[in-house]
XYZ file of C-alpha atoms in Angstrom:
296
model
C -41.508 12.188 78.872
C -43.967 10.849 76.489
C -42.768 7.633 74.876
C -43.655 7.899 70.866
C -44.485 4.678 69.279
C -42.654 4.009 66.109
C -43.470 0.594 65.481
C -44.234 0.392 61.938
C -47.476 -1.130 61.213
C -46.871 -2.923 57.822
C -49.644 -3.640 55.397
C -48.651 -7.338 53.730
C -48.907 -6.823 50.387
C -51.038 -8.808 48.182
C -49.561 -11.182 46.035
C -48.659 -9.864 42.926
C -50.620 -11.012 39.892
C -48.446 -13.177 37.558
C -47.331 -11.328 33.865
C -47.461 -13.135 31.184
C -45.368 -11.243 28.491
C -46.624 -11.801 25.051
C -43.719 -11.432 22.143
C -45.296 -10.555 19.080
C -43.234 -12.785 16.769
C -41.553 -10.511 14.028
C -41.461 -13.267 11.673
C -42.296 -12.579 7.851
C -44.064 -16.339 8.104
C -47.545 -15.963 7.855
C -50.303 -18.248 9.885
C -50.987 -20.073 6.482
C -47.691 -21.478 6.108
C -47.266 -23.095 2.465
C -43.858 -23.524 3.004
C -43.182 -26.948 1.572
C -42.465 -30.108 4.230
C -39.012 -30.842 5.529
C -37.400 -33.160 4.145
C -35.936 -36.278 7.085
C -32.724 -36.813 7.202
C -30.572 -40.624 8.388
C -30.474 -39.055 11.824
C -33.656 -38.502 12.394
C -33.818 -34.571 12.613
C -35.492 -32.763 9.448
C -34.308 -30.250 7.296
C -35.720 -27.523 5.103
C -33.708 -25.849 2.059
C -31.398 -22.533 3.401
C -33.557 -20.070 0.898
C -37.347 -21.977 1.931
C -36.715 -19.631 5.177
C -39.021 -16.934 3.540
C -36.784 -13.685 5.347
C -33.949 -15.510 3.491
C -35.937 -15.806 0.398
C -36.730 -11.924 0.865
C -33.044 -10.799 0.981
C -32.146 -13.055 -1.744
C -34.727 -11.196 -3.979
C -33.735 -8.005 -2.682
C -30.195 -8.265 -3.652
C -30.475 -9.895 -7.035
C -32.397 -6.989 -7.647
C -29.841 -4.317 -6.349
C -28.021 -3.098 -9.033
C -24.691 -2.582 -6.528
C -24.883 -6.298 -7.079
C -24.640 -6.850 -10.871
C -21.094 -6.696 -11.540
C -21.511 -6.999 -15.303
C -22.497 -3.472 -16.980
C -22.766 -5.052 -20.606
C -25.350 -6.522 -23.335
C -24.663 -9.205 -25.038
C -25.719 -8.543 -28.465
C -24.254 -11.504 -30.410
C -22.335 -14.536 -28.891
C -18.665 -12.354 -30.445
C -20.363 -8.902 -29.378
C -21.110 -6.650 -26.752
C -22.361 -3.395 -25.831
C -20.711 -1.857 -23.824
C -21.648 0.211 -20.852
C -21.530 4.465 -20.724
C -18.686 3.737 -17.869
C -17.024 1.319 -19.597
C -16.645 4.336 -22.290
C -16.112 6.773 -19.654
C -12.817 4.262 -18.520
C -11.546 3.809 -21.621
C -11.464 7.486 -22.612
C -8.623 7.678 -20.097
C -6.464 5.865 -22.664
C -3.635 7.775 -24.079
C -4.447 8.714 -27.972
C -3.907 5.927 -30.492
C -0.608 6.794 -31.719
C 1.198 6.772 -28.243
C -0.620 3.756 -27.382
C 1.344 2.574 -30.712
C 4.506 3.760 -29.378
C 4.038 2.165 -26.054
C 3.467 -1.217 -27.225
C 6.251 -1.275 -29.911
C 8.129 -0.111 -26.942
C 7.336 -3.238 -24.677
C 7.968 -5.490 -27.625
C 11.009 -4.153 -28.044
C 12.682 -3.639 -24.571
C 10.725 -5.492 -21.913
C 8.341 -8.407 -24.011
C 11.686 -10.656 -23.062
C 11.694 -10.287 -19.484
C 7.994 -11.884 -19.221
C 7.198 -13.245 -22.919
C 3.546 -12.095 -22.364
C 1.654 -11.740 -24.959
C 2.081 -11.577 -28.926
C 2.955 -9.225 -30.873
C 1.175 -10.208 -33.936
C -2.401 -10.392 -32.275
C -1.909 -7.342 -30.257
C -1.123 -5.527 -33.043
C -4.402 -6.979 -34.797
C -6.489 -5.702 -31.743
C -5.033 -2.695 -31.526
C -6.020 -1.609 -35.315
C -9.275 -3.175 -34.085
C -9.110 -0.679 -31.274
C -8.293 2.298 -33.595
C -11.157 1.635 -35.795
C -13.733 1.750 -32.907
C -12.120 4.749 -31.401
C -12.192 6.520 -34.819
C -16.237 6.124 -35.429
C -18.210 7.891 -33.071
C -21.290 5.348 -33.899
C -19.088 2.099 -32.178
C -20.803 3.626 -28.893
C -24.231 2.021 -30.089
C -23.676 -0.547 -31.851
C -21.721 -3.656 -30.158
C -18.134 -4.571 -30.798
C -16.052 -7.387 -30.650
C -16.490 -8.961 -27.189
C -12.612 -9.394 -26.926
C -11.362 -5.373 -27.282
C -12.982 -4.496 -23.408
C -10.442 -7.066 -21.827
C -7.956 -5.492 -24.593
C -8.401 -1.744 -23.071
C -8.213 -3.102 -19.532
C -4.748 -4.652 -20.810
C -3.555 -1.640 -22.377
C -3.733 -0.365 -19.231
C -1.912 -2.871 -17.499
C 0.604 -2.531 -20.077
C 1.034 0.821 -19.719
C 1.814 0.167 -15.877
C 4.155 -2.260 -16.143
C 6.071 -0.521 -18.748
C 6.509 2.678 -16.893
C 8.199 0.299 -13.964
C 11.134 -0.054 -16.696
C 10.825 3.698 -18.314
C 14.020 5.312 -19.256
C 13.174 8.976 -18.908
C 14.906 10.637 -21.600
C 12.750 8.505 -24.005
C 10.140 10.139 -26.115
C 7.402 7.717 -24.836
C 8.194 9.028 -21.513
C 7.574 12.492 -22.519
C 4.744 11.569 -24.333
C 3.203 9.352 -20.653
C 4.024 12.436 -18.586
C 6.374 10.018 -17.384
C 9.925 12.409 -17.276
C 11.136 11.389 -13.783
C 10.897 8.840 -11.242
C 8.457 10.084 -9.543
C 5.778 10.683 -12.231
C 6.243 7.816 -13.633
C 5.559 6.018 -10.368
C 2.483 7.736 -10.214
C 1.202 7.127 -13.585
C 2.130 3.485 -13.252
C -0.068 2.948 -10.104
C -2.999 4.978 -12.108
C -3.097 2.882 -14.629
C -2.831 -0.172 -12.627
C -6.212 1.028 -10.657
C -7.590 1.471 -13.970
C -7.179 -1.514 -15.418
C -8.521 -3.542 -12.546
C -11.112 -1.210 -11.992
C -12.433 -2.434 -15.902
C -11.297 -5.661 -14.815
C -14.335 -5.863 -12.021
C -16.924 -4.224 -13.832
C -16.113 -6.699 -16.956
C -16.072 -9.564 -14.731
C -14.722 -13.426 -16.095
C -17.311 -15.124 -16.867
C -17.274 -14.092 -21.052
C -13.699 -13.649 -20.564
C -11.261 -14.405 -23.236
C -7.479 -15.343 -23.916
C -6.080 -11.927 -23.191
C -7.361 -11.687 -19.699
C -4.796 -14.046 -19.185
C -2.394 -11.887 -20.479
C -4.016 -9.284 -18.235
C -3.268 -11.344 -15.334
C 0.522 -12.185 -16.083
C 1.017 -8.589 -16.884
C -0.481 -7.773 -13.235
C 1.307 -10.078 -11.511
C 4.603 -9.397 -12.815
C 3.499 -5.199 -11.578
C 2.426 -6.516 -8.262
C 6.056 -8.634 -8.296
C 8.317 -5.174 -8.948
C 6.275 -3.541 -6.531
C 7.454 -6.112 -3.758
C 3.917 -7.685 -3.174
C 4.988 -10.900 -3.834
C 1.897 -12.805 -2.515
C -0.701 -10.836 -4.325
C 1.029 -11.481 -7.267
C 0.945 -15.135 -6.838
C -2.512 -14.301 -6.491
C -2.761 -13.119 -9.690
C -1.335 -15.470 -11.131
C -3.687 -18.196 -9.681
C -6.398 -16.036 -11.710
C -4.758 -16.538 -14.507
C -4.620 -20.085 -14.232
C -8.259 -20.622 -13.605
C -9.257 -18.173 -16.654
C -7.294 -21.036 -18.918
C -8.359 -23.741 -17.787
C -12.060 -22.047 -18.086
C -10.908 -21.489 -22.044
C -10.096 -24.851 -22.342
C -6.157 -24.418 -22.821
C -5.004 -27.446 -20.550
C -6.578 -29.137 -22.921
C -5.152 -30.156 -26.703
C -7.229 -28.608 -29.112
C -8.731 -31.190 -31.569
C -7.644 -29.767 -35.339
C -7.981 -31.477 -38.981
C -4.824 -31.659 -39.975
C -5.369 -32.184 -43.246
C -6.757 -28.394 -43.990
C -4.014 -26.683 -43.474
C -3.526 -25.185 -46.558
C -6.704 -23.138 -45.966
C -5.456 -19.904 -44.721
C -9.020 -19.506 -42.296
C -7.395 -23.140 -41.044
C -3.536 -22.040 -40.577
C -4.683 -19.050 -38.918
C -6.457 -21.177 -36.338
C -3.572 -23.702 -35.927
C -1.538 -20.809 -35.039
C -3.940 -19.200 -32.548
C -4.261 -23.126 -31.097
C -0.997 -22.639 -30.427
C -0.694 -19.423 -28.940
C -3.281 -20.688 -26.723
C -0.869 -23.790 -25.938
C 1.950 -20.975 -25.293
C 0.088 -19.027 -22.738
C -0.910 -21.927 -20.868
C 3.057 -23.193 -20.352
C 3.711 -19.382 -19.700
C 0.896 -19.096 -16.814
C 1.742 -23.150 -15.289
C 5.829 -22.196 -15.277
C 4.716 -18.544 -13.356
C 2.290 -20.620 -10.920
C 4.948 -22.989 -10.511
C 7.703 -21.204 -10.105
C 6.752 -18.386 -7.885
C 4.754 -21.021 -5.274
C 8.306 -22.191 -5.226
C 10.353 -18.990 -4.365
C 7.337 -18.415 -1.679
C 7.618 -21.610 -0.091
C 4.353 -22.847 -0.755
C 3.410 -25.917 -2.536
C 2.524 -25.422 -5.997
């Protein structure tokens, strides 16, 4: 028998050439950097500003250009007026029509004003009419109006919420808010609460004005019947923040010895409204951080 050889003859290999892998760096830094010098700090290391990082810099100026970004939608015309946005209008058109709007406030004055003592009845009244004039000329579209009646349509809407939380059906404003059962009016409530802060984000804070803060009690107190207790707090907190950004922690400096100029009694009296809401919005902080157990 023939023996086969199967010794296998192996060829060494040559070495393998070392690879040198070359990343191709996909920085937006270009080779003439410009970028200014970084600046030493006590500890000896050195740091540069978070937006001299140019692909930082980029996205910055990508979304301050991105209109998803600007929460604002309006023009300011004068420092009292606006113009507002088509979807402001668009919003606002979901409004009942002036004279049940009428109805529904005289009936939270009447029957549920005294469970929350938010707002007053006098200058709600006086926006309202202002509301009813714009509503009542088509041409209010294009030119601007007061900068206060936005953040008085947004509350409108809140009020219309809270009110239907408290809705006796057999009422005629019930009828008249499609509001004839539990059930409806449950429904309408919560669409008019999405409403309002739906207006509430596109108007933003920053121009905001004494009702907001009324806006925010009104909210809270709907977020409070609807047994989300912390959210309302939360609320509330905005509310707080809005009056101390109009200045109503702080006394108002008045000549006392105008009064007897109407222009000058009408401002006392709107001084202290202001002075009203504040105490109103401090007791609410105050006293719901207390029934939460958190530290006011």
């Amino acid at each position: 028998m023939t023996n086969c050889d199967y010794s296998i003859v192996s060829d060494t290999p040559s070495r393998p050439q070392s690879t040198v892998l070359q990343f191709k760096s996909h920085s937006p830094v270009s080779a003439e950097d410009n970028s200014p010098p970084l600046e030493s700090t006590p500890d000896g290391t050195a740091l540069s500003s978070f937006y001299d990082v140019h692909a930082f810099t980029d996205l910055k100026k990508l979304l301050e250009t991105d209109e998803v970004f600007q929460v604002s939608e309006f023009v300011q015309e004068t420092p009292n007026q606006i113009k507002p946005s088509s979807k402001f209008w668009v919003l606002a058109a979901q409004l009942p029509d002036p004279h049940i709007i009428t109805k529904a406030f005289n009936y939270y004055f009447d029957e549920v004003h005294w469970r929350y003592n938010v707002g007053q009845r006098y200058y709600m009244n006086k926006q309202l009419d202002d509301w009813k004039a714009v509503v009542q000329s088509p041409a209010s579209q294009q030119i601007g109006i007061d900068k206060n009646l936005p953040y008085f349509v947004a509350f409108s809407f809140q009020l219309l919420a809270v009110i239907l939380q408290y809705m006796r059906p057999d009422r005629e404003i019930a009828r008249l808010l499609d509001a004839t059962n539990s059930r409806s009016a449950a429904h309408m409530s919560r669409r008019y609460n999405d409403t309002a802060s739906e207006l509430m984000l596109m108007l933003g804070r920053h121009n905001g004005t004494i009702t907001v803060v009324d806006y925010d009690l009104l909210r809270a107190s709907w977020l409070k019947n609807n047994g989300r207790g912390i959210e309302s707090w939360y609320a509330i907190s905005d509310g707080v923040r809005q009056a101390q950004q109009l200045n109503l922690h702080r006394e108002p400096s008045f000549a006392q010895s105008n009064l007897e100029s109407s222009k000058n009694l009408e401002q006392f009296w709107f001084q202290e409204y202001g002075r009203r809401v504040w105490i109103n919005v401090f007791c609410w902080d105050s006293g719901t951080a207390m029934n939460l157990g958190v530290r006011a």
